[in-house]
PDB file of C-alpha atoms and ligand atoms in Angstrom:
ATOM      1  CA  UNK A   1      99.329 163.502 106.867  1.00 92.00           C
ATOM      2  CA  UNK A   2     102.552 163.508 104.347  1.00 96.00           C
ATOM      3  CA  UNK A   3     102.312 162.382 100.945  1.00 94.00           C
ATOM      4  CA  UNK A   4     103.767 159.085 100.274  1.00 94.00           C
ATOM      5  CA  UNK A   5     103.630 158.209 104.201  1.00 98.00           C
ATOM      6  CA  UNK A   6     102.323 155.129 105.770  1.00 98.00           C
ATOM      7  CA  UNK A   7     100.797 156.064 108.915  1.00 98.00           C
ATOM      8  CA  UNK A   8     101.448 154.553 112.631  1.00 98.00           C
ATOM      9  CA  UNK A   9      99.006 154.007 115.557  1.00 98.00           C
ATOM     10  CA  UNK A  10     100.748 152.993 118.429  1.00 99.00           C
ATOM     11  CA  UNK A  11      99.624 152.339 121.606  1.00 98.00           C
ATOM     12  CA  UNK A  12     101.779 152.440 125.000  1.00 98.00           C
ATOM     13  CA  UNK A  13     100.335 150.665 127.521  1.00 98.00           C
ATOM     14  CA  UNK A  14     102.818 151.960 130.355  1.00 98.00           C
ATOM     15  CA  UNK A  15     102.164 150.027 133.360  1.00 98.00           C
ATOM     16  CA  UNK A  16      99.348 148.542 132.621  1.00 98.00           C
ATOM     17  CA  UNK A  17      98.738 145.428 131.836  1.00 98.00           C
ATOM     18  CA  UNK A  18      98.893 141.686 132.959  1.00 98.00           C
ATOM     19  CA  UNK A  19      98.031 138.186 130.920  1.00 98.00           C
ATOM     20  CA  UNK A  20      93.922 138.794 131.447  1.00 97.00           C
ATOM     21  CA  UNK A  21      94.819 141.955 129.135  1.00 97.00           C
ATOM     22  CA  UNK A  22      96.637 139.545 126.013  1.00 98.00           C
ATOM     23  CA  UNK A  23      92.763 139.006 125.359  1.00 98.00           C
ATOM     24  CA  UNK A  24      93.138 142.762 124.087  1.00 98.00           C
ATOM     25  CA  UNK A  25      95.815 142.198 122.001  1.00 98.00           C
ATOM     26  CA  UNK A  26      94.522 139.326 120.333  1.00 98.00           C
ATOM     27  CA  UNK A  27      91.157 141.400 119.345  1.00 98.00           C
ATOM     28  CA  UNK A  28      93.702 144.057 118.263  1.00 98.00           C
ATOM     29  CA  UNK A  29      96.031 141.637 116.208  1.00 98.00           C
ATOM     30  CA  UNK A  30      92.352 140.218 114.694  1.00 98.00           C
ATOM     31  CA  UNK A  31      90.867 144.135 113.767  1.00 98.00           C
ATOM     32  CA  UNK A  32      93.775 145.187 112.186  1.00 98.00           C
ATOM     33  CA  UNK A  33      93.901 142.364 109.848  1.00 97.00           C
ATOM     34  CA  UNK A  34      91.673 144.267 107.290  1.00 95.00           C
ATOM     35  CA  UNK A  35      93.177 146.304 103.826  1.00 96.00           C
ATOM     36  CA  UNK A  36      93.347 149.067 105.601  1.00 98.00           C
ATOM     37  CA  UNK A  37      96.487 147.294 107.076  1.00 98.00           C
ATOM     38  CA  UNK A  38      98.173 147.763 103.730  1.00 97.00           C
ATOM     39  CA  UNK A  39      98.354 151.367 103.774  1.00 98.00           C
ATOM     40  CA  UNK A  40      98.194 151.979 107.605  1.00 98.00           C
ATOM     41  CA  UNK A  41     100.971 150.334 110.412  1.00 98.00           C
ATOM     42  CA  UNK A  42      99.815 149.716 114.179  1.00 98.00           C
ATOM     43  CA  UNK A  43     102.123 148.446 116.988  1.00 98.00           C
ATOM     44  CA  UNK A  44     101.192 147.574 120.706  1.00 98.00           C
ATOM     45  CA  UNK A  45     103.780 148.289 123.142  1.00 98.00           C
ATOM     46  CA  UNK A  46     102.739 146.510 126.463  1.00 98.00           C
ATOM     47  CA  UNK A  47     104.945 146.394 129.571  1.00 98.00           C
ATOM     48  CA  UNK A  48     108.218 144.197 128.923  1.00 98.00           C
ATOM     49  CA  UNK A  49     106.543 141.339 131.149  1.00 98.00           C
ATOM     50  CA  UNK A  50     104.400 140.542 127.554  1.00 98.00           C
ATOM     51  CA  UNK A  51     106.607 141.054 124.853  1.00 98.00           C
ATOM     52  CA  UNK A  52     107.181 137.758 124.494  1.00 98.00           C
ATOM     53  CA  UNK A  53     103.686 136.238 124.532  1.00 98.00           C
ATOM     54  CA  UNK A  54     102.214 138.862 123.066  1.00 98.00           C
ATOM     55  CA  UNK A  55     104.621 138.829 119.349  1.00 98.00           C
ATOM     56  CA  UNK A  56     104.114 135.246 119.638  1.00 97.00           C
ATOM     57  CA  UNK A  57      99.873 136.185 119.759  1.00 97.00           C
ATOM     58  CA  UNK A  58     100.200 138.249 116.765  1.00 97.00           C
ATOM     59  CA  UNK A  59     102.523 135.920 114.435  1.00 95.00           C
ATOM     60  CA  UNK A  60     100.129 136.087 111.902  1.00 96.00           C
ATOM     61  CA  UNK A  61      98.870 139.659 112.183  1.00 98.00           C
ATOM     62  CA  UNK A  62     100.380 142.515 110.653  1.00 98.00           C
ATOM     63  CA  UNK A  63     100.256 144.133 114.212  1.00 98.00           C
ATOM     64  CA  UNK A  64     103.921 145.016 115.515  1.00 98.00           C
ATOM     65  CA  UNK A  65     104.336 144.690 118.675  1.00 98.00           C
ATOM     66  CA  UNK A  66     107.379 146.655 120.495  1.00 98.00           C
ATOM     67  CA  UNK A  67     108.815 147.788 124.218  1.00 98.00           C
ATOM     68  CA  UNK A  68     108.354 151.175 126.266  1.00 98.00           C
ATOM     69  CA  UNK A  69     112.289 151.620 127.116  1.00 98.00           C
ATOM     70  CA  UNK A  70     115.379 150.278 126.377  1.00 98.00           C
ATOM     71  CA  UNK A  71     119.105 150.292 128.073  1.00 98.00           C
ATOM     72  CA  UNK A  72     121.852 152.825 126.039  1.00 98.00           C
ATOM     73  CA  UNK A  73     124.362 149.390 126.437  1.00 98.00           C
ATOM     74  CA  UNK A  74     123.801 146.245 125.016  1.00 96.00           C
ATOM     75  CA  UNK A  75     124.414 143.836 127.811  1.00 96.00           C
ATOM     76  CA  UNK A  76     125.872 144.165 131.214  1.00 97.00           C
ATOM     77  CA  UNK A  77     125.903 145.089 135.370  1.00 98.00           C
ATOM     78  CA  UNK A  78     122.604 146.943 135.034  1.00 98.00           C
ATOM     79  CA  UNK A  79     119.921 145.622 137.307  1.00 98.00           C
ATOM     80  CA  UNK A  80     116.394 145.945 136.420  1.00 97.00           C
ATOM     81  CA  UNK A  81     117.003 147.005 133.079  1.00 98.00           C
ATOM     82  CA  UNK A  82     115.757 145.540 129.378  1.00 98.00           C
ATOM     83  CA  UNK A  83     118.461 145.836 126.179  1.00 98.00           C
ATOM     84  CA  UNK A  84     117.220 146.836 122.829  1.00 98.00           C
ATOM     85  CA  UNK A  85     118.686 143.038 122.049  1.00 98.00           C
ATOM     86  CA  UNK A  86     116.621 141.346 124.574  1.00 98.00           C
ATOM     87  CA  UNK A  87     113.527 143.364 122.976  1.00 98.00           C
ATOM     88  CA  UNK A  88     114.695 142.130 119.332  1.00 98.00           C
ATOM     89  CA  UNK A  89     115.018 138.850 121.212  1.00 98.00           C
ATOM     90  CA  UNK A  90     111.390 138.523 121.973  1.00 98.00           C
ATOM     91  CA  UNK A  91     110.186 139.449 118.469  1.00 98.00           C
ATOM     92  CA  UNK A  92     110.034 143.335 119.389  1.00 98.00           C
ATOM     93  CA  UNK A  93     109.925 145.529 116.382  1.00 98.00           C
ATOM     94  CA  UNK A  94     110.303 148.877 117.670  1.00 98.00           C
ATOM     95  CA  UNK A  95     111.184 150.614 120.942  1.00 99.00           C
ATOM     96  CA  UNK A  96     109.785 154.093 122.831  1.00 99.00           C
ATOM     97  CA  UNK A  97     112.291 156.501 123.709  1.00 98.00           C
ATOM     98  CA  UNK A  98     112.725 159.525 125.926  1.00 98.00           C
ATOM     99  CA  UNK A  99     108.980 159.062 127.076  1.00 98.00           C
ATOM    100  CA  UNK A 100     107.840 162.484 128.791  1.00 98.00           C
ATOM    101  CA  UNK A 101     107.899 159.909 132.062  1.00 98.00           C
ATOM    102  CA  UNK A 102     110.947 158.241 131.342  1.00 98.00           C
ATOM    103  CA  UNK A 103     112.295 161.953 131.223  1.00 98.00           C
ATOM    104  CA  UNK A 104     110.702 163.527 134.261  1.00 97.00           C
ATOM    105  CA  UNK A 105     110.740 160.186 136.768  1.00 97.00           C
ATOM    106  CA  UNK A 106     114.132 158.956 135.473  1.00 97.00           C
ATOM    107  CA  UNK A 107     115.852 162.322 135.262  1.00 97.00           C
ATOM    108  CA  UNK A 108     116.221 160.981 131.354  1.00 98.00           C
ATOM    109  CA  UNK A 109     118.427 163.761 128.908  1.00 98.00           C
ATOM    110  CA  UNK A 110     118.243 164.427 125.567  1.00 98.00           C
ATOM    111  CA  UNK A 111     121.821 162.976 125.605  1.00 98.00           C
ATOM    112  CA  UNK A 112     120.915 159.535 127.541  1.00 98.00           C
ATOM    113  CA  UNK A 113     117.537 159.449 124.951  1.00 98.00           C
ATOM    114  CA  UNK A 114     119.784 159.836 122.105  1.00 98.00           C
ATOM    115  CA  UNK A 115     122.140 157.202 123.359  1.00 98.00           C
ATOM    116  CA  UNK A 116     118.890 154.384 123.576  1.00 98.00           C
ATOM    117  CA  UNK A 117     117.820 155.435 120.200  1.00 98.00           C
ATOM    118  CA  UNK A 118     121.489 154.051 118.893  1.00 98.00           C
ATOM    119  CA  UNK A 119     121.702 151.304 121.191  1.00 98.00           C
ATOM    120  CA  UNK A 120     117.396 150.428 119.910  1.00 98.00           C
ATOM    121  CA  UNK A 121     118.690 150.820 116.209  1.00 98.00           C
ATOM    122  CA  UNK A 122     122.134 148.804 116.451  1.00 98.00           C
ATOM    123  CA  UNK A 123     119.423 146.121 117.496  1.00 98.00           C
ATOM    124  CA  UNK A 124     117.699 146.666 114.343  1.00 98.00           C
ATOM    125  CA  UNK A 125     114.230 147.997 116.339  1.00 98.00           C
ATOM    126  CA  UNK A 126     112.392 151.217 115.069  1.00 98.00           C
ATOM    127  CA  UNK A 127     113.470 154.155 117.822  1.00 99.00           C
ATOM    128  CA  UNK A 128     110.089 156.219 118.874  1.00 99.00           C
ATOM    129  CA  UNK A 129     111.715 159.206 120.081  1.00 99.00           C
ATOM    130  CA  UNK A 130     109.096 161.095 122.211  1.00 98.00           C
ATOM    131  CA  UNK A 131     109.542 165.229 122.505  1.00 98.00           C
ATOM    132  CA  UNK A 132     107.103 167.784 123.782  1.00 98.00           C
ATOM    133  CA  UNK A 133     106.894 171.006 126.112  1.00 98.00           C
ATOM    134  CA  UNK A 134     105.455 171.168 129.275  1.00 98.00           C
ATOM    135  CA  UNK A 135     102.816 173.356 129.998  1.00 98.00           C
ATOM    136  CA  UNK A 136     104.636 176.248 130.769  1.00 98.00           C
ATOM    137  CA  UNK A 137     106.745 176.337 127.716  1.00 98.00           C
ATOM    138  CA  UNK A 138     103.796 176.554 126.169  1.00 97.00           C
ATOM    139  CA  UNK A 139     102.388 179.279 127.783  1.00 97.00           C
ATOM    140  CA  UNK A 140     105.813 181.336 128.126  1.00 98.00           C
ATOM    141  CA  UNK A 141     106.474 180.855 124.424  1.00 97.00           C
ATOM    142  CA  UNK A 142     109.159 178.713 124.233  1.00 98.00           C
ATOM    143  CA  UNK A 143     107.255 175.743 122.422  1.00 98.00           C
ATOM    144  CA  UNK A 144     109.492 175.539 119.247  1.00 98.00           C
ATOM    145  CA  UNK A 145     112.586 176.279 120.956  1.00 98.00           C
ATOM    146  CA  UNK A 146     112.304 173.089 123.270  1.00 98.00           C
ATOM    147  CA  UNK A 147     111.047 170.966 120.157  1.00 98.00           C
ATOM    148  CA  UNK A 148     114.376 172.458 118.010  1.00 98.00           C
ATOM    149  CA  UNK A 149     116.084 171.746 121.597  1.00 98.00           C
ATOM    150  CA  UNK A 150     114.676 167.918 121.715  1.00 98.00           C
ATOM    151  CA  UNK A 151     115.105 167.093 118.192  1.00 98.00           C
ATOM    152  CA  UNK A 152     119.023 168.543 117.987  1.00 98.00           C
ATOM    153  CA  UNK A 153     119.604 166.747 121.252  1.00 98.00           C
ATOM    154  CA  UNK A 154     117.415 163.406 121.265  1.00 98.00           C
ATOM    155  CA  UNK A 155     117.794 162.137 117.214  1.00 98.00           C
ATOM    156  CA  UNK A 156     121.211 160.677 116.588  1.00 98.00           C
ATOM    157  CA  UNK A 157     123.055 161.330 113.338  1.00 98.00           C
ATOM    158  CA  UNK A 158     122.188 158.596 111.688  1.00 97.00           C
ATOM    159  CA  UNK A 159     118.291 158.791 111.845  1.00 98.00           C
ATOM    160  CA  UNK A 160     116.700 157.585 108.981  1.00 98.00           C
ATOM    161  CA  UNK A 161     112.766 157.325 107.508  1.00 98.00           C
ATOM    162  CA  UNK A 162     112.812 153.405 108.554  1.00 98.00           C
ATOM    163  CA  UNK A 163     114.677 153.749 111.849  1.00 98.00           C
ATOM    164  CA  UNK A 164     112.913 156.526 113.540  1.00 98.00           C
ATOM    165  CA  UNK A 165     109.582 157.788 114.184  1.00 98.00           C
ATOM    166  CA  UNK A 166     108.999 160.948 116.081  1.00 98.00           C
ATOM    167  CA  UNK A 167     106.754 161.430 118.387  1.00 98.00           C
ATOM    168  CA  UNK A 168     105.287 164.483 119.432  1.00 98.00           C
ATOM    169  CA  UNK A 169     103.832 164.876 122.609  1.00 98.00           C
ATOM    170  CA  UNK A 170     102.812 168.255 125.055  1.00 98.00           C
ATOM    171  CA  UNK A 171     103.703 167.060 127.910  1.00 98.00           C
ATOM    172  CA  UNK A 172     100.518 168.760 129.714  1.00 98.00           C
ATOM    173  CA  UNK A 173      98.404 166.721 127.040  1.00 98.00           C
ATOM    174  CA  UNK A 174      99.247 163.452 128.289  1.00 97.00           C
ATOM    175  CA  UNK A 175      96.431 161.433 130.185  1.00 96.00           C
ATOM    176  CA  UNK A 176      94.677 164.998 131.006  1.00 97.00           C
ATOM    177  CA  UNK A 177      92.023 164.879 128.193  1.00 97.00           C
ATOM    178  CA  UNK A 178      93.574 168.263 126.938  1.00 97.00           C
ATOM    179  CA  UNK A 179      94.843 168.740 123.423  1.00 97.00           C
ATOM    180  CA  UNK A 180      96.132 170.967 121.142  1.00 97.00           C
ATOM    181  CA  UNK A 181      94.011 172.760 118.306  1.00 97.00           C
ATOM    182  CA  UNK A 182      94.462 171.676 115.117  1.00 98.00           C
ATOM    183  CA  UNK A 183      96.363 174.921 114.257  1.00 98.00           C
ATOM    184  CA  UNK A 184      98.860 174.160 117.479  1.00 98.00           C
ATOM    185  CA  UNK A 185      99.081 170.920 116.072  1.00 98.00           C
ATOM    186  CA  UNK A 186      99.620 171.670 112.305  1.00 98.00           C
ATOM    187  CA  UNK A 187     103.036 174.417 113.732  1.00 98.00           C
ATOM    188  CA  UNK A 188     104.825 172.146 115.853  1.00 98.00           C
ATOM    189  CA  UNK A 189     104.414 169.672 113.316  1.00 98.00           C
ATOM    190  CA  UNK A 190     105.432 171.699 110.271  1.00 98.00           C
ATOM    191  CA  UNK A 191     108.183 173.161 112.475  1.00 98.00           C
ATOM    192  CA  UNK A 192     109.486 169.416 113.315  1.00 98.00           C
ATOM    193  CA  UNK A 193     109.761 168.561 109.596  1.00 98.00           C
ATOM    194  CA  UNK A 194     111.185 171.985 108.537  1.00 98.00           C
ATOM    195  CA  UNK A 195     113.823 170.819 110.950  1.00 98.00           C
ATOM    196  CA  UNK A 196     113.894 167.162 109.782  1.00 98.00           C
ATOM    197  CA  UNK A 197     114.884 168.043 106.441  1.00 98.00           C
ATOM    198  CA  UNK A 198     116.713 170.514 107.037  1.00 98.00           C
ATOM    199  CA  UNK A 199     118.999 168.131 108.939  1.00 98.00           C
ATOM    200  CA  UNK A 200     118.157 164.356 107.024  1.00 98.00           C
ATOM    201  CA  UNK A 201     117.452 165.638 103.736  1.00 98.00           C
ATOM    202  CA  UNK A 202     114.728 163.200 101.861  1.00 98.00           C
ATOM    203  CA  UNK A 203     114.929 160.925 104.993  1.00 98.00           C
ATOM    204  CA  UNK A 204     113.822 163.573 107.040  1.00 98.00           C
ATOM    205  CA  UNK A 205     111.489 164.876 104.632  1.00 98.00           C
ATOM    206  CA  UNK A 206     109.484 160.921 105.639  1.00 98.00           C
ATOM    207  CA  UNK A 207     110.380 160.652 108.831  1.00 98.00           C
ATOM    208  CA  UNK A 208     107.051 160.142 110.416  1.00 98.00           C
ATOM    209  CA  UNK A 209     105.994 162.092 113.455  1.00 98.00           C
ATOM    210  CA  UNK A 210     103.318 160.815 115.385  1.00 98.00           C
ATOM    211  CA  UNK A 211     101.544 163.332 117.861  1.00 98.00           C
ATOM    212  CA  UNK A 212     100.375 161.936 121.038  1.00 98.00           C
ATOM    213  CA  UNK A 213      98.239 163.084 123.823  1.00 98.00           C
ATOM    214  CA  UNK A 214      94.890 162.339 124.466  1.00 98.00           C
ATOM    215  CA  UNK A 215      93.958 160.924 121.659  1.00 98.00           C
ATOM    216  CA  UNK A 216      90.994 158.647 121.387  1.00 98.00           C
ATOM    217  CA  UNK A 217      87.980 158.008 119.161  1.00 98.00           C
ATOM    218  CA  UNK A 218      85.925 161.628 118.799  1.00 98.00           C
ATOM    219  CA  UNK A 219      89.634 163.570 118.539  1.00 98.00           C
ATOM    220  CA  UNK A 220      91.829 160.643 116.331  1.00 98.00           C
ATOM    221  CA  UNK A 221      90.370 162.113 112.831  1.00 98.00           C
ATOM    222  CA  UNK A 222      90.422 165.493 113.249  1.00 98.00           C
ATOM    223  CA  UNK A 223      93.979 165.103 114.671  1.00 98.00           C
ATOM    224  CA  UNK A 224      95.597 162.812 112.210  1.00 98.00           C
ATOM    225  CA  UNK A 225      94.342 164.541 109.496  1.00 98.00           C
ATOM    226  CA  UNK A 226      96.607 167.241 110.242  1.00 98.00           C
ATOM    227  CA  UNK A 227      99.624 168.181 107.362  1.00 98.00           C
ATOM    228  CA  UNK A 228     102.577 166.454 108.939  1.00 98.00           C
ATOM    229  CA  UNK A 229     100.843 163.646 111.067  1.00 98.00           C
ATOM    230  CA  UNK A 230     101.492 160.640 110.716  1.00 98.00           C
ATOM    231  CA  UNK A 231     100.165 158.547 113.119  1.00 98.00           C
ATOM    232  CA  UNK A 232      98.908 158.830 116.709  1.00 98.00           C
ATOM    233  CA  UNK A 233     101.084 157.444 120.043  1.00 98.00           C
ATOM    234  CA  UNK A 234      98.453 156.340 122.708  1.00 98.00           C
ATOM    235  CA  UNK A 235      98.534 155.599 126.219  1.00 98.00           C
ATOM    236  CA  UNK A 236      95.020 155.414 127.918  1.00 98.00           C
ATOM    237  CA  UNK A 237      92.242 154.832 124.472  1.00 98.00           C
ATOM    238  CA  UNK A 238      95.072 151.714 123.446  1.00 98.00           C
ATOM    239  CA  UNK A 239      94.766 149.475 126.539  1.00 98.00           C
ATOM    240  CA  UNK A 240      90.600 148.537 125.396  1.00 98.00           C
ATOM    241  CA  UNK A 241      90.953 147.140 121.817  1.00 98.00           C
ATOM    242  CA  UNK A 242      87.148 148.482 120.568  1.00 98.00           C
ATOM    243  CA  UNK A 243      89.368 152.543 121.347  1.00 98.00           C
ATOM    244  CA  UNK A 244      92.713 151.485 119.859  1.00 98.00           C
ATOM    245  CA  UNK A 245      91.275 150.152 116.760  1.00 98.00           C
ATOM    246  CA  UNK A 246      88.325 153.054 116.385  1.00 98.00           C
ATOM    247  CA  UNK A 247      91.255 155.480 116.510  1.00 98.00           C
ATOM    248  CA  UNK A 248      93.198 153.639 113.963  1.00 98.00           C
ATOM    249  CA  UNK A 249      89.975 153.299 111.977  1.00 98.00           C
ATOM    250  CA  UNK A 250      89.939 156.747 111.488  1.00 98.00           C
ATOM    251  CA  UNK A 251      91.937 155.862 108.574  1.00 98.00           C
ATOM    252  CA  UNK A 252      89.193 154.490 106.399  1.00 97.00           C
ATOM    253  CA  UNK A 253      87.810 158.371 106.288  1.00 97.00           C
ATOM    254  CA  UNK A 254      90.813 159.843 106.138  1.00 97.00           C
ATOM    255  CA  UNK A 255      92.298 158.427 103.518  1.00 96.00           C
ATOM    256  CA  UNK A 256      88.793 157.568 101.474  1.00 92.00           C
TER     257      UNK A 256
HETATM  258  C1  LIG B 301     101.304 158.621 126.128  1.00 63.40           C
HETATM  259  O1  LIG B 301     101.574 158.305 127.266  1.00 63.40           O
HETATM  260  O2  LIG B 301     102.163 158.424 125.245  1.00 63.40           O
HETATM  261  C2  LIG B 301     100.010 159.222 125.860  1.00 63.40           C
HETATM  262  C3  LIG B 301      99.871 159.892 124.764  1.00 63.40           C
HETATM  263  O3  LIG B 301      99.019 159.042 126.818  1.00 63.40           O
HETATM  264  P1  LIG B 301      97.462 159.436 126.669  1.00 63.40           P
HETATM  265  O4  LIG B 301      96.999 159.025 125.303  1.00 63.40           O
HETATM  266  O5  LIG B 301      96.787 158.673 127.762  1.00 63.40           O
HETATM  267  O6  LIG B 301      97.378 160.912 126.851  1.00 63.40           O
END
């Protein structure tokens, strides 16, 4: 955790998901309704087909409910694609960014990420900028140098502690059940704010920086109670509501 830093648990639901599964984010919107919800954010990101319906489900939770990818231009000749207005459109709060998928099925650069963080922000939606080596960076070393890489390349100028969330996730950790140790954890994530503030001063210095990749309800404590976590991104544990909200019920120990 950082001092003075209100914690995320998101959940991406990838493509997963039709309007059986808004049953799941109405027992979400419901368990998160609690005081924990004071000191502790959660957003659902479900596939764009339920943005709508689903921020018009949780009106009167303090769940946020966002989108998995967003277009670098606001409006125009580019089929298939969602704009970070259309997502601001539906009620969308925030928007995922540079997704280890997005990167590796959509060719997605650092550059292109960079540009959908500016086009999700000049929308007024939080950009969750997603970084992380594969698993041979890790083994050949080069861990920090991709994250220093990622973060130089992916976080536009103008990043601030409300417009941005990082998101930290090894690329071989995703949907394998493998994780980090705590120590691996605690270095890239002490690393990723040495770099924050170096570069964003104070605003870098609360920039939260989620780490994602496997998480899920015997690993969420031990994890976010890491120095410099701030939050958990989930894919697999968010799409049943009784795993999303154990993880972000972690909280209640953590922060006792
Ligand atoms: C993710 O896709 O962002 C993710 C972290 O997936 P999982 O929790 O399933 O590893």
């Amino acid at each position: 955790m950082t001092p003075n830093v209100r914690p995320l648990v998101a959940g991406n639901w990838k493509m997963n998901g039709t309007r059986d599964s808004l049953d799941q984010i109405k027992a979400i919107s419901e368990g998160v309704k609690g005081d924990l919800s004071e000191k502790v954010e959660s957003l659902i990101c479900p596939p764009a087909t339920l943005l709508y319906v689903a921020t018009a489900l949780c009106e009167d939770s303090p769940l946020w409910i966002g989108a998995q990818d967003c277009h670098q231009n606001a409006s125009g000749a580019h089929t298939g694609e969602i704009s970070a207005d259309m997502i601001a459109d539906c009620f969308g709060t925030h928007v995922i960014v540079g997704h280890s998928e997005r990167r590796t099925d959509h060719a997605e650069t650092d550059h292109l990420v960079r540009a959908k963080a500016i086009a999700a922000n000049a929308a007024e939606l939080t950009a969750i900028i997603c970084i992380g080596e594969t698993a041979d960076e890790r083994k050949s070393g080069q861990t920090l140098d991709i994250l220093k890489r990622q973060l130089a390349g992916s976080v536009p100028d103008d990043a601030n502690a409300e417009n941005t969330v990082i998101a930290y996730e090894p690329v071989w950790a995703i949907g394998t059940g493998l994780t980090p140790t705590s120590e691996n954890v605690a270095e890239a994530h002490a690393f990723m704010r040495a770099e924050l503030t170096r570069r964003f001063g104070d605003e870098g210095a609360k920039m939260r920086i989620l780490y994602g990749g496997s998480v899920k309800p015997s690993n969420a404590k031990e994890l976010m109670s890491v120095d410099n976590v701030d939050g958990a991104l989930i894919g697999g544990a968010s799409l049943k509501a009784s795993d999303f909200l154990a993880i972000y019920n972690a909280y209640s120990e953590i922060l006792a």
